[in-house]
Backbone as CSV, one residue per row, in Angstrom:
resi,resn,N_x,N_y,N_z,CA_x,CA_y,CA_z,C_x,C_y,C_z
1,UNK,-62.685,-44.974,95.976,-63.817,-44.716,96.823,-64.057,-43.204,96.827
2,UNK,-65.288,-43.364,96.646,-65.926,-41.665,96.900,-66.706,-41.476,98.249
3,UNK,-66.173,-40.347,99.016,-66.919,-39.721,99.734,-67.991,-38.492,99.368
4,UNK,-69.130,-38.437,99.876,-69.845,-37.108,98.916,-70.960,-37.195,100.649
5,UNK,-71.207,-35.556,101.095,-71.835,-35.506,102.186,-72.369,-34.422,101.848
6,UNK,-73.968,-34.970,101.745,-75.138,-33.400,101.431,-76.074,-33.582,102.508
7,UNK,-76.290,-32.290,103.185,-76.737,-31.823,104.253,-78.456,-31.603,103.381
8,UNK,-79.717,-32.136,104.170,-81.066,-31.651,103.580,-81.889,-30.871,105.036
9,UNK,-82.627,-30.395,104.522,-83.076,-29.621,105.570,-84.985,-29.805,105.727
10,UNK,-85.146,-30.259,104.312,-86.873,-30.733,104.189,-87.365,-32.017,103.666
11,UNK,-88.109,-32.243,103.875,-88.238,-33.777,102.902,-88.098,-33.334,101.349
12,UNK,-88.555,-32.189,101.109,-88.830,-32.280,99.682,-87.056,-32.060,99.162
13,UNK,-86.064,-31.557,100.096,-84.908,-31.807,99.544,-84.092,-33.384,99.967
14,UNK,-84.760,-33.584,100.935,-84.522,-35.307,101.038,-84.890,-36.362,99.554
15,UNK,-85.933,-36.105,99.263,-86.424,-36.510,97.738,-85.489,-36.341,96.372
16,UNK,-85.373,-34.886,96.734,-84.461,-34.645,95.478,-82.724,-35.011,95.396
17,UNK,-81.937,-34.959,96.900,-80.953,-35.124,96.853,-80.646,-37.096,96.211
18,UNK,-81.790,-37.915,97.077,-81.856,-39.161,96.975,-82.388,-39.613,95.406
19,UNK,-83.034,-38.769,95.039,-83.027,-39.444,93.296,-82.018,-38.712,92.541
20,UNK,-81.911,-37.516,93.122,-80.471,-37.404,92.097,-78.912,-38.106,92.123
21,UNK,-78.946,-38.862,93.011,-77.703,-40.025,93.653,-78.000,-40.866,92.920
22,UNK,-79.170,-41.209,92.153,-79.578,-42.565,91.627,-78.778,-44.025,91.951
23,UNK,-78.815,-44.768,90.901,-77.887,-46.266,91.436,-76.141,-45.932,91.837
24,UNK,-76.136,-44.940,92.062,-74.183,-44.863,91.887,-74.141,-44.713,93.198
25,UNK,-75.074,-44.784,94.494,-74.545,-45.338,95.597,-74.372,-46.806,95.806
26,UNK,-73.333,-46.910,97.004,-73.168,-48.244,97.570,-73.519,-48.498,99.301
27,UNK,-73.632,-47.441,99.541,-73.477,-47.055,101.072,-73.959,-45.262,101.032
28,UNK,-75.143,-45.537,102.220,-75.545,-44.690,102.801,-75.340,-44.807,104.540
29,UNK,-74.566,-43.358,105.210,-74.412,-43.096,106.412,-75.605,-41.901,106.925
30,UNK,-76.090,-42.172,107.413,-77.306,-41.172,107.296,-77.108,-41.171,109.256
31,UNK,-78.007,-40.261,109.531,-77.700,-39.564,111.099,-79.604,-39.982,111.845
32,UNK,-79.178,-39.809,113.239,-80.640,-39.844,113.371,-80.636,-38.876,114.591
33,UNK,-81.338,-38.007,114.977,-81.011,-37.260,115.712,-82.174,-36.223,116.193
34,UNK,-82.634,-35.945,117.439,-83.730,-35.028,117.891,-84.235,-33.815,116.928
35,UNK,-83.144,-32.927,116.117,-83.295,-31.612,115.473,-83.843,-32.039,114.174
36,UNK,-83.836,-33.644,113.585,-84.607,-33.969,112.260,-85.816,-34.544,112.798
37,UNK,-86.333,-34.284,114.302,-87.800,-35.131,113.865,-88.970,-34.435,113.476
38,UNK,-88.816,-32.689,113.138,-89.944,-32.322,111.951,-89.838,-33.050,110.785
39,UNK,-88.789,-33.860,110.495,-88.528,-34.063,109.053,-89.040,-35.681,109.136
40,UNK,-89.391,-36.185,109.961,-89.960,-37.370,110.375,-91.691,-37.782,109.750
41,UNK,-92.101,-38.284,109.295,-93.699,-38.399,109.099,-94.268,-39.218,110.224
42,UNK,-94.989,-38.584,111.155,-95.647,-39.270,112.157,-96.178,-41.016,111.326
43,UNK,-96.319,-41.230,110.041,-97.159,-42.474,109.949,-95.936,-43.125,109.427
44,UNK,-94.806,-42.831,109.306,-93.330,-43.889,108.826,-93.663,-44.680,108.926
45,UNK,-93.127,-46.122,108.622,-93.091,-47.658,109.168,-92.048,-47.738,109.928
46,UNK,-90.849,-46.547,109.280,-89.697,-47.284,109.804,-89.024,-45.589,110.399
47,UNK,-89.381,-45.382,111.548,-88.693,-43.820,112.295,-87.956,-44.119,113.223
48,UNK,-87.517,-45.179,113.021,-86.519,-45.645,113.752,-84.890,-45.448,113.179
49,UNK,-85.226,-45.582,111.872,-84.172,-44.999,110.605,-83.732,-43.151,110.476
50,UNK,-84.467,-42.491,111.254,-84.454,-41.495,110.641,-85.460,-41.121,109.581
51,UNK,-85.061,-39.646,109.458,-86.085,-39.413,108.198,-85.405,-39.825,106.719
52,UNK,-83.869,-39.424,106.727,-83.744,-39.978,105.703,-83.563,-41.543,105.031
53,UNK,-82.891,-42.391,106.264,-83.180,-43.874,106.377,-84.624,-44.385,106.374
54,UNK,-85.829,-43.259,106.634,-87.122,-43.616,106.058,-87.524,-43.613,104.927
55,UNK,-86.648,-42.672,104.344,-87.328,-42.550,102.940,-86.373,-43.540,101.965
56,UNK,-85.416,-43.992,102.344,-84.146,-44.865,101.494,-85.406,-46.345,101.657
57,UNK,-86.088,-46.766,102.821,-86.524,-47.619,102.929,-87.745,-48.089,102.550
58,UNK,-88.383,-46.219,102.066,-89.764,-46.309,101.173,-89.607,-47.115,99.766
59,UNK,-90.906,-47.975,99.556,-90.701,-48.479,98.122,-90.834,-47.692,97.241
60,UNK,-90.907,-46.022,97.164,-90.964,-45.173,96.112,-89.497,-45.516,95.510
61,UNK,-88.406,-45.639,96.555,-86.699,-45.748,96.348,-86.614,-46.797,96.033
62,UNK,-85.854,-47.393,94.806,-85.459,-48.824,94.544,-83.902,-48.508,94.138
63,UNK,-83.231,-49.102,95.283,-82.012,-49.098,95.436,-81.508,-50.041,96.290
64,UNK,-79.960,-50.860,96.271,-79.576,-52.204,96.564,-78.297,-51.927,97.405
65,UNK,-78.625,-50.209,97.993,-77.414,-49.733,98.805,-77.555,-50.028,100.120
66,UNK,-76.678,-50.058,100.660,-76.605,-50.873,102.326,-76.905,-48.920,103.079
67,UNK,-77.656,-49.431,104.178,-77.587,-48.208,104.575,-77.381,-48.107,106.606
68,UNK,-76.130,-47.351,106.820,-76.341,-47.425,107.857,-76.662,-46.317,108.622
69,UNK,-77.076,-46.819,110.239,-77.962,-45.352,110.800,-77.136,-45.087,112.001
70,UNK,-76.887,-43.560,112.251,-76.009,-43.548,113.196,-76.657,-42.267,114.452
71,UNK,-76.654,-42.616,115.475,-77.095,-41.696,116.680,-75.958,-41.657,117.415
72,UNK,-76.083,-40.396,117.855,-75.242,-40.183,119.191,-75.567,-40.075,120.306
73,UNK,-75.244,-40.608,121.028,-75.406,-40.997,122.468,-75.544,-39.532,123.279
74,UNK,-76.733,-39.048,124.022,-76.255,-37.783,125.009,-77.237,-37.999,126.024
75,UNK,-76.346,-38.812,127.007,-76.774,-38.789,128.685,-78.035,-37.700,129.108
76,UNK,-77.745,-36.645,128.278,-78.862,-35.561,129.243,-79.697,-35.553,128.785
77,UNK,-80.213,-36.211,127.707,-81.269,-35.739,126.388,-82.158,-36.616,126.926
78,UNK,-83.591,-36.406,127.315,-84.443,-36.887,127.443,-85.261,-37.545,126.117
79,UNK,-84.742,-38.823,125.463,-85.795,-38.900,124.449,-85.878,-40.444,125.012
80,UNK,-87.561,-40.526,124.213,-87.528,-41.392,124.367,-87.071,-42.867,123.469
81,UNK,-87.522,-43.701,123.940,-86.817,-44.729,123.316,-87.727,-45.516,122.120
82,UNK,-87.425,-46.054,120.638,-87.642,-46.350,119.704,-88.670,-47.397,119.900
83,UNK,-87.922,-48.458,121.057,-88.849,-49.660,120.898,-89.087,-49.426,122.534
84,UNK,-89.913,-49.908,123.464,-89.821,-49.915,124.956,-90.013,-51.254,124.862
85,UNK,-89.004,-51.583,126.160,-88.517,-53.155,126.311,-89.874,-53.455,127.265
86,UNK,-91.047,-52.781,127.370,-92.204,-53.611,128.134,-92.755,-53.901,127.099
87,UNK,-92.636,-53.616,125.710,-93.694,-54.188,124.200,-93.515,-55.549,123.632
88,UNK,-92.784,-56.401,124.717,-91.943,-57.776,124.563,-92.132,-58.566,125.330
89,UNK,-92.432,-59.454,125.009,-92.571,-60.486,126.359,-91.446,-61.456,126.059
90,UNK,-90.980,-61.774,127.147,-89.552,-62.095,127.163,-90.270,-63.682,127.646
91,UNK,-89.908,-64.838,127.311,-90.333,-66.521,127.852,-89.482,-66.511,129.077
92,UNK,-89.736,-67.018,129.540,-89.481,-68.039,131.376,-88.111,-68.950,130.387
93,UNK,-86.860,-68.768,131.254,-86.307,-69.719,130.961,-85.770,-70.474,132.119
94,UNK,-85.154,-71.491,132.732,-85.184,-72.192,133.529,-83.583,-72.340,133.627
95,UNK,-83.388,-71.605,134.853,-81.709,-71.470,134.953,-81.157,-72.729,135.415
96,UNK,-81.657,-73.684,135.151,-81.172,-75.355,135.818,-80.091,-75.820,134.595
């Protein structure tokens, strides 16, 4: 097993680090976090991933690597939340 951890700082090095990895990943750990959401495209589908879990998930990328997304939890940080649990309608269920 290989570990390999490259730090990007723009999309356009998000682009380049991710095609130069080509198929020889298996696993992507990617971060999601307040200080990357310039690196975010307001029209994503998926900014819920991150910027770079956005772009792993663009069909420009054709790759069959599992990718997971990781946040850290901080009590004081005012952000808001990805999905808001009022965008759901939850059914009546019948506690009998």
């Amino acid at each position: 097993m290989l570990y390999e951890e490259k730090v990007v700082e723009s999309k356009a090095e998000i682009c380049v680090v991710l095609k130069s990895m080509g198929r020889n990943v298996n696993l992507f750990v990617v971060g999601r976090m307040p200080p990357t959401a310039p690196l975010v495209d307001s029209t994503s589908d998926c900014a819920e991933l991150g910027p770079v879990g956005s772009f792993l998930a663009a069909s420009e990328f054709s790759s069959t690597a599992s990718v997971v997304v990781l946040q850290h939890y901080n009590p004081t940080a005012s952000q808001p939340l990805v999905v808001e649990e009022a965008d759901y309608e939850l059914p009546e269920t019948s506690m009998a």
